[in-house]
mmCIF file of C-alpha atoms and ligand atoms in Angstrom:
data_model
loop_
_atom_site.group_PDB
_atom_site.id
_atom_site.type_symbol
_atom_site.label_atom_id
_atom_site.label_comp_id
_atom_site.label_asym_id
_atom_site.label_seq_id
_atom_site.Cartn_x
_atom_site.Cartn_y
_atom_site.Cartn_z
ATOM 1 C CA MET R 1 11.953 -8.528 19.015
ATOM 2 C CA THR R 2 8.396 -8.361 17.686
ATOM 3 C CA THR R 3 7.958 -6.723 14.244
ATOM 4 C CA ILE R 4 5.641 -3.620 14.556
ATOM 5 C CA THR R 5 3.806 -3.200 11.224
ATOM 6 C CA PHE R 6 1.455 -0.293 10.283
ATOM 7 C CA ILE R 7 -0.839 -0.723 7.262
ATOM 8 C CA THR R 8 -2.811 2.054 5.777
ATOM 9 C CA GLY R 9 -6.370 1.391 4.396
ATOM 10 C CA ALA R 10 -6.533 -2.011 6.063
ATOM 11 C CA ASN R 11 -10.292 -1.962 7.004
ATOM 12 C CA LYS R 12 -11.004 -4.267 4.011
ATOM 13 C CA GLY R 13 -9.516 -5.719 0.888
ATOM 14 C CA LEU R 14 -5.881 -6.395 0.494
ATOM 15 C CA GLY R 15 -4.837 -4.164 3.575
ATOM 16 C CA TYR R 16 -7.072 -6.332 5.730
ATOM 17 C CA GLU R 17 -5.776 -9.552 4.465
ATOM 18 C CA THR R 18 -2.116 -8.350 4.877
ATOM 19 C CA ALA R 19 -2.892 -7.401 8.450
ATOM 20 C CA ARG R 20 -4.499 -10.805 9.049
ATOM 21 C CA ARG R 21 -1.642 -12.807 7.557
ATOM 22 C CA LEU R 22 1.057 -10.570 9.331
ATOM 23 C CA SER R 23 -0.627 -10.826 12.643
ATOM 24 C CA ASP R 24 -0.895 -14.628 12.426
ATOM 25 C CA LEU R 25 2.841 -14.665 11.410
ATOM 26 C CA GLY R 26 3.536 -12.939 14.808
ATOM 27 C CA HIS R 27 3.780 -9.243 13.728
ATOM 28 C CA GLN R 28 2.311 -6.735 16.040
ATOM 29 C CA VAL R 29 -0.018 -5.209 13.442
ATOM 30 C CA ILE R 30 -1.618 -1.709 13.692
ATOM 31 C CA ILE R 31 -4.288 -1.009 11.119
ATOM 32 C CA GLY R 32 -4.943 2.304 9.688
ATOM 33 C CA ALA R 33 -8.196 3.314 8.128
ATOM 34 C CA ARG R 34 -9.990 6.697 7.367
ATOM 35 C CA ASP R 35 -13.498 5.689 8.808
ATOM 36 C CA PRO R 36 -13.353 5.101 12.568
ATOM 37 C CA GLU R 37 -16.268 2.675 12.786
ATOM 38 C CA ARG R 38 -15.017 0.464 9.885
ATOM 39 C CA GLY R 39 -11.436 0.652 11.169
ATOM 40 C CA GLN R 40 -12.280 -0.341 14.784
ATOM 41 C CA ALA R 41 -14.574 -3.119 13.524
ATOM 42 C CA ALA R 42 -11.975 -4.503 11.392
ATOM 43 C CA ALA R 43 -9.301 -4.171 14.305
ATOM 44 C CA SER R 44 -11.698 -6.010 16.721
ATOM 45 C CA ARG R 45 -12.181 -8.901 14.131
ATOM 46 C CA LEU R 46 -8.401 -9.127 13.951
ATOM 47 C CA GLY R 47 -7.564 -8.556 17.524
ATOM 48 C CA VAL R 48 -5.277 -5.674 16.646
ATOM 49 C CA ARG R 49 -5.079 -2.001 17.361
ATOM 50 C CA PHE R 50 -6.647 0.640 15.143
ATOM 51 C CA VAL R 51 -5.352 4.122 14.504
ATOM 52 C CA PRO R 52 -7.465 6.548 12.373
ATOM 53 C CA ILE R 53 -5.598 7.803 9.074
ATOM 54 C CA ASP R 54 -6.706 9.686 6.075
ATOM 55 C CA VAL R 55 -3.778 9.680 3.736
ATOM 56 C CA THR R 56 -5.025 12.677 2.161
ATOM 57 C CA ASN R 57 -5.024 14.737 5.362
ATOM 58 C CA ASP R 58 -1.770 16.189 6.935
ATOM 59 C CA VAL R 59 -3.343 16.658 10.248
ATOM 60 C CA SER R 60 -4.706 13.179 10.341
ATOM 61 C CA VAL R 61 -1.419 11.641 9.192
ATOM 62 C CA LYS R 62 0.677 13.577 11.832
ATOM 63 C CA LYS R 63 -1.918 12.579 14.526
ATOM 64 C CA ALA R 64 -1.422 8.865 13.451
ATOM 65 C CA ALA R 65 2.240 9.015 13.640
ATOM 66 C CA ALA R 66 2.086 10.750 17.096
ATOM 67 C CA ASP R 67 -0.422 8.290 18.474
ATOM 68 C CA ILE R 68 2.001 5.321 17.304
ATOM 69 C CA GLU R 69 5.037 7.242 18.628
ATOM 70 C CA ALA R 70 3.401 7.501 22.057
ATOM 71 C CA ARG R 71 2.039 3.919 22.158
ATOM 72 C CA GLU R 72 4.524 1.656 20.380
ATOM 73 C CA GLY R 73 7.497 4.022 19.875
ATOM 74 C CA ARG R 74 8.628 2.712 16.568
ATOM 75 C CA VAL R 75 7.524 1.203 13.258
ATOM 76 C CA ASP R 76 9.537 -1.634 11.600
ATOM 77 C CA VAL R 77 7.350 -2.043 8.631
ATOM 78 C CA LEU R 78 5.095 0.642 6.997
ATOM 79 C CA VAL R 79 2.698 -0.704 4.371
ATOM 80 C CA ASN R 80 1.508 2.089 2.097
ATOM 81 C CA ASN R 81 -1.568 0.245 0.918
ATOM 82 C CA ALA R 82 -4.503 2.891 0.813
ATOM 83 C CA GLY R 83 -5.480 3.578 -2.663
ATOM 84 C CA ILE R 84 -8.361 4.332 -5.130
ATOM 85 C CA ILE R 85 -9.271 3.445 -8.600
ATOM 86 C CA GLY R 86 -10.812 6.945 -9.225
ATOM 87 C CA SER R 87 -13.205 8.036 -11.942
ATOM 88 C CA HIS R 88 -14.501 5.577 -14.424
ATOM 89 C CA ALA R 89 -15.469 8.304 -16.881
ATOM 90 C CA PRO R 90 -14.207 7.812 -20.541
ATOM 91 C CA ALA R 91 -10.602 9.308 -21.080
ATOM 92 C CA GLU R 92 -11.973 12.354 -23.006
ATOM 93 C CA GLU R 93 -14.192 13.326 -20.027
ATOM 94 C CA LEU R 94 -11.561 13.053 -17.305
ATOM 95 C CA THR R 95 -10.989 16.307 -15.285
ATOM 96 C CA GLY R 96 -8.169 17.910 -13.498
ATOM 97 C CA PRO R 97 -10.078 17.333 -10.221
ATOM 98 C CA ASP R 98 -10.394 13.666 -11.253
ATOM 99 C CA ALA R 99 -6.766 13.458 -11.682
ATOM 100 C CA GLU R 100 -6.050 15.474 -8.442
ATOM 101 C CA HIS R 101 -8.252 12.936 -6.508
ATOM 102 C CA VAL R 102 -6.423 9.888 -7.687
ATOM 103 C CA PHE R 103 -2.897 11.284 -7.549
ATOM 104 C CA GLY R 104 -3.785 12.883 -4.200
ATOM 105 C CA THR R 105 -4.592 9.612 -2.628
ATOM 106 C CA ASN R 106 -2.262 7.110 -4.409
ATOM 107 C CA VAL R 107 0.831 9.347 -4.909
ATOM 108 C CA ALA R 108 0.720 12.317 -2.438
ATOM 109 C CA GLY R 109 -0.763 10.040 0.280
ATOM 110 C CA ILE R 110 2.429 8.005 0.124
ATOM 111 C CA VAL R 111 4.657 10.964 0.299
ATOM 112 C CA ARG R 112 2.704 12.416 3.294
ATOM 113 C CA VAL R 113 2.617 9.061 5.217
ATOM 114 C CA THR R 114 6.220 8.235 4.498
ATOM 115 C CA GLY R 115 7.398 11.666 5.571
ATOM 116 C CA ALA R 116 5.483 11.500 8.755
ATOM 117 C CA PHE R 117 6.477 8.019 9.673
ATOM 118 C CA LEU R 118 10.284 8.155 8.670
ATOM 119 C CA PRO R 119 11.258 9.203 12.298
ATOM 120 C CA LEU R 120 9.450 6.270 13.613
ATOM 121 C CA LEU R 121 10.915 3.998 11.071
ATOM 122 C CA ARG R 122 14.452 5.236 11.900
ATOM 123 C CA LYS R 123 13.751 3.859 15.548
ATOM 124 C CA SER R 124 13.742 0.323 14.010
ATOM 125 C CA PRO R 125 16.719 -1.701 13.667
ATOM 126 C CA ALA R 126 15.668 -2.844 10.176
ATOM 127 C CA PRO R 127 13.057 -0.509 8.873
ATOM 128 C CA ALA R 128 11.079 -1.263 5.696
ATOM 129 C CA VAL R 129 8.551 0.528 3.587
ATOM 130 C CA ILE R 130 6.142 -1.453 1.146
ATOM 131 C CA ASN R 131 4.451 0.635 -1.339
ATOM 132 C CA VAL R 132 1.438 -1.111 -2.802
ATOM 133 C CA SER R 133 1.774 -0.361 -6.661
ATOM 134 C CA SER R 134 0.385 -2.242 -9.470
ATOM 135 C CA GLY R 135 1.262 -3.977 -12.782
ATOM 136 C CA MET R 136 -1.246 -1.501 -14.157
ATOM 137 C CA GLY R 137 1.700 1.095 -13.664
ATOM 138 C CA SER R 138 4.142 -0.998 -15.612
ATOM 139 C CA GLN R 139 5.040 0.062 -19.237
ATOM 140 C CA ALA R 140 6.127 -3.577 -19.924
ATOM 141 C CA LEU R 141 2.936 -5.247 -18.658
ATOM 142 C CA THR R 142 0.538 -2.644 -20.184
ATOM 143 C CA HIS R 143 2.047 -3.338 -23.606
ATOM 144 C CA ASP R 144 2.284 -7.060 -23.347
ATOM 145 C CA PRO R 145 -0.530 -8.535 -25.245
ATOM 146 C CA ARG R 146 -0.474 -11.568 -23.208
ATOM 147 C CA ARG R 147 -1.094 -9.844 -20.105
ATOM 148 C CA VAL R 148 -4.345 -8.713 -18.565
ATOM 149 C CA GLU R 149 -2.860 -5.300 -17.758
ATOM 150 C CA SER R 150 -2.738 -4.545 -21.649
ATOM 151 C CA LYS R 151 -6.452 -4.999 -22.022
ATOM 152 C CA ILE R 152 -7.511 -2.222 -19.658
ATOM 153 C CA ALA R 153 -7.281 1.552 -20.240
ATOM 154 C CA ALA R 154 -7.338 3.591 -17.060
ATOM 155 C CA PRO R 155 -5.172 6.647 -17.642
ATOM 156 C CA LEU R 156 -5.251 8.151 -14.183
ATOM 157 C CA TYR R 157 -5.015 5.024 -12.101
ATOM 158 C CA THR R 158 -2.171 3.464 -14.203
ATOM 159 C CA ALA R 159 -0.319 6.746 -14.238
ATOM 160 C CA SER R 160 -0.560 7.004 -10.415
ATOM 161 C CA LYS R 161 0.831 3.454 -9.903
ATOM 162 C CA ALA R 162 3.626 4.204 -12.387
ATOM 163 C CA ALA R 163 4.414 7.099 -10.040
ATOM 164 C CA VAL R 164 4.174 4.856 -6.992
ATOM 165 C CA THR R 165 6.745 2.533 -8.413
ATOM 166 C CA MET R 166 9.085 5.355 -9.379
ATOM 167 C CA LEU R 167 8.619 7.024 -5.965
ATOM 168 C CA THR R 168 9.702 3.680 -4.364
ATOM 169 C CA THR R 169 12.991 3.487 -6.293
ATOM 170 C CA GLN R 170 13.716 7.094 -5.780
ATOM 171 C CA TYR R 171 13.082 6.931 -2.014
ATOM 172 C CA ALA R 172 15.291 3.873 -2.070
ATOM 173 C CA LYS R 173 18.128 5.939 -3.464
ATOM 174 C CA ALA R 174 17.540 8.984 -1.393
ATOM 175 C CA VAL R 175 16.874 7.234 2.003
ATOM 176 C CA PRO R 176 19.393 4.220 2.007
ATOM 177 C CA ASP R 177 19.003 3.647 5.685
ATOM 178 C CA VAL R 178 15.353 2.438 5.153
ATOM 179 C CA ARG R 179 14.422 -0.317 2.610
ATOM 180 C CA PHE R 180 11.706 0.849 -0.003
ATOM 181 C CA ASN R 181 10.157 -1.825 -2.106
ATOM 182 C CA ALA R 182 6.909 -1.922 -4.389
ATOM 183 C CA ALA R 183 4.536 -4.797 -4.556
ATOM 184 C CA ASP R 184 2.247 -5.566 -7.410
ATOM 185 C CA PRO R 185 -0.707 -7.755 -5.923
ATOM 186 C CA GLY R 186 -2.025 -8.819 -9.322
ATOM 187 C CA TYR R 187 -5.648 -8.620 -10.358
ATOM 188 C CA THR R 188 -7.486 -9.486 -7.160
ATOM 189 C CA ALA R 189 -11.143 -9.633 -6.307
ATOM 190 C CA THR R 190 -11.825 -6.505 -4.056
ATOM 191 C CA ASP R 191 -14.128 -3.602 -3.935
ATOM 192 C CA LEU R 192 -11.662 -1.507 -6.021
ATOM 193 C CA ASN R 193 -12.652 -3.596 -9.202
ATOM 194 C CA GLY R 194 -16.229 -4.717 -8.147
ATOM 195 C CA HIS R 195 -14.700 -8.261 -7.334
ATOM 196 C CA ASN R 196 -13.716 -8.900 -10.805
ATOM 197 C CA GLY R 197 -10.206 -9.960 -10.259
ATOM 198 C CA PRO R 198 -9.389 -13.602 -10.524
ATOM 199 C CA GLN R 199 -7.108 -13.905 -7.553
ATOM 200 C CA THR R 200 -8.101 -14.267 -3.899
ATOM 201 C CA VAL R 201 -7.028 -11.646 -1.377
ATOM 202 C CA THR R 202 -4.545 -14.360 -0.093
ATOM 203 C CA GLU R 203 -2.985 -14.581 -3.440
ATOM 204 C CA GLY R 204 -3.085 -10.830 -3.869
ATOM 205 C CA THR R 205 -1.073 -10.259 -0.575
ATOM 206 C CA ASP R 206 1.679 -12.763 -1.276
ATOM 207 C CA ALA R 207 4.155 -10.149 -2.562
ATOM 208 C CA ILE R 208 3.339 -7.773 0.293
ATOM 209 C CA VAL R 209 3.731 -10.526 2.906
ATOM 210 C CA ALA R 210 6.956 -11.763 1.332
ATOM 211 C CA LEU R 211 8.464 -8.184 1.386
ATOM 212 C CA ALA R 212 7.356 -7.669 5.003
ATOM 213 C CA THR R 213 8.818 -10.905 6.226
ATOM 214 C CA GLU R 214 12.027 -11.271 4.124
ATOM 215 C CA ASP R 215 15.533 -10.825 5.588
ATOM 216 C CA PRO R 216 16.653 -7.164 5.555
ATOM 217 C CA SER R 217 19.492 -8.171 3.362
ATOM 218 C CA ALA R 218 17.079 -8.841 0.465
ATOM 219 C CA GLY R 219 17.386 -5.287 -0.790
ATOM 220 C CA THR R 220 15.829 -2.008 -1.603
ATOM 221 C CA GLY R 221 14.303 -0.336 -4.730
ATOM 222 C CA ARG R 222 12.731 -3.517 -6.005
ATOM 223 C CA PHE R 223 9.257 -4.054 -7.656
ATOM 224 C CA LEU R 224 7.903 -7.608 -7.048
ATOM 225 C CA ASP R 225 4.807 -9.565 -7.609
ATOM 226 C CA ARG R 226 3.962 -12.964 -6.094
ATOM 227 C CA SER R 227 6.219 -14.738 -8.729
ATOM 228 C CA GLY R 228 9.160 -12.442 -8.446
ATOM 229 C CA PRO R 229 10.505 -9.203 -9.989
ATOM 230 C CA VAL R 230 8.146 -7.291 -12.232
ATOM 231 C CA ALA R 231 9.219 -5.641 -15.479
ATOM 232 C CA TRP R 232 8.973 -1.975 -15.555
HETATM 233 N N1 LIG P 1 -7.378 -5.436 -6.270
HETATM 234 C C1 LIG P 1 -6.449 -5.309 -7.110
HETATM 235 O O1 LIG P 1 -6.666 -5.986 -8.146
HETATM 236 C C2 LIG P 1 -5.245 -4.467 -7.059
HETATM 237 C C3 LIG P 1 -4.201 -4.776 -8.034
HETATM 238 C C4 LIG P 1 -3.074 -3.941 -7.835
HETATM 239 C C5 LIG P 1 -2.900 -3.038 -6.836
HETATM 240 N N2 LIG P 1 -3.996 -2.884 -6.026
HETATM 241 C C6 LIG P 1 -3.680 -1.792 -4.861
HETATM 242 O O2 LIG P 1 -3.914 -2.476 -3.657
HETATM 243 C C7 LIG P 1 -4.348 -1.441 -2.683
HETATM 244 C C8 LIG P 1 -5.571 -1.980 -1.884
HETATM 245 O O3 LIG P 1 -6.576 -2.030 -2.838
HETATM 246 P P1 LIG P 1 -7.867 -3.015 -2.615
HETATM 247 O O4 LIG P 1 -7.901 -3.834 -3.924
HETATM 248 O O5 LIG P 1 -7.762 -3.864 -1.451
HETATM 249 O O6 LIG P 1 -9.024 -2.061 -2.693
HETATM 250 P P2 LIG P 1 -10.136 -1.730 -1.565
HETATM 251 O O7 LIG P 1 -10.724 -2.994 -1.011
HETATM 252 O O8 LIG P 1 -11.050 -0.693 -2.086
HETATM 253 O O9 LIG P 1 -9.409 -1.163 -0.280
HETATM 254 C C9 LIG P 1 -8.775 0.167 -0.474
HETATM 255 C C10 LIG P 1 -8.528 0.607 0.976
HETATM 256 O O10 LIG P 1 -7.914 2.068 0.903
HETATM 257 C C11 LIG P 1 -8.627 2.848 1.715
HETATM 258 N N3 LIG P 1 -8.520 4.249 1.392
HETATM 259 C C12 LIG P 1 -8.930 4.834 0.369
HETATM 260 N N4 LIG P 1 -8.676 6.201 0.255
HETATM 261 C C13 LIG P 1 -8.157 6.308 1.526
HETATM 262 C C14 LIG P 1 -7.740 7.530 2.298
HETATM 263 N N5 LIG P 1 -7.674 8.713 1.715
HETATM 264 N N6 LIG P 1 -7.210 7.386 3.550
HETATM 265 C C15 LIG P 1 -7.089 6.122 4.045
HETATM 266 N N7 LIG P 1 -7.539 5.009 3.448
HETATM 267 C C16 LIG P 1 -7.961 5.187 2.160
HETATM 268 C C17 LIG P 1 -9.967 2.256 1.770
HETATM 269 O O11 LIG P 1 -10.754 2.741 2.793
HETATM 270 P P3 LIG P 1 -12.342 2.923 2.791
HETATM 271 O O12 LIG P 1 -12.959 1.618 3.055
HETATM 272 O O13 LIG P 1 -12.700 4.022 3.640
HETATM 273 O O14 LIG P 1 -12.814 3.381 1.249
HETATM 274 C C18 LIG P 1 -9.648 0.887 1.710
HETATM 275 O O15 LIG P 1 -9.602 0.492 3.164
HETATM 276 C C19 LIG P 1 -4.582 -0.089 -3.570
HETATM 277 O O16 LIG P 1 -3.368 0.664 -3.345
HETATM 278 C C20 LIG P 1 -4.701 -0.655 -4.802
HETATM 279 O O17 LIG P 1 -4.454 0.357 -5.840
HETATM 280 C C21 LIG P 1 -5.128 -3.538 -6.131
#
């Protein structure tokens, strides 16, 4: 049976590379993107189907789930990849709306999409959700002077990614019939960071691809990067 995989925010960056790699590996990939033109252009380049989705919008997310329900009928792997870095303002100038914007996309977006897609995931014999978190959301890595994650202060983004990792382990406990795992791509050159990350997008998607292709017995509630388990 072909694995049906839906990826949010897949018109570029890590989401696009995940779509390319999983498609090459034989998954039936559906890419989600909020901009119809960029989404369709990316899907045409990859030879996959495009479904519009803005993860901050209930109507858009429900429409995307209904579209896939009607066409494919189920989802085996959901990759909650869409995310933003948010405001670059100094910490003392960050505002409530800045926080709501980042948490609205990175955290509430995952809750919204996961809720809407759970009925479709439950039609799969081995459903899996992969949340794209970050080492920037890890207490251990952001306090380890040997790690690049300890050199950067970005209160809202890091807090949102800590929430993504906790959401993952909490959903894993609360919803035991679906596997929930979190991936840390590592610092990767994409638009998110002005292409400053040292890794290629292929390196940055190793953990996501591993989680999307591993045996279902591998487990739930884990947080992995391309080398293995990530310290919290
Ligand atoms: N790059 C890194 O070093 C790194 C490290 C750790 C974790 N991550 C995480 O990896 C994920 C992908 O990031 P990236 O580096 O590939 O960044 P990117 O190139 O900026 O891609 C982000 C994607 O998310 C989409 N997106 C943003 N808001 C959305 C919304 N409301 N609805 C739907 N899609 C939305 C973007 O769409 P538009 O094109 O329309 O903006 C884009 O497709 C993010 O969750 C990020 O936090 C990245």
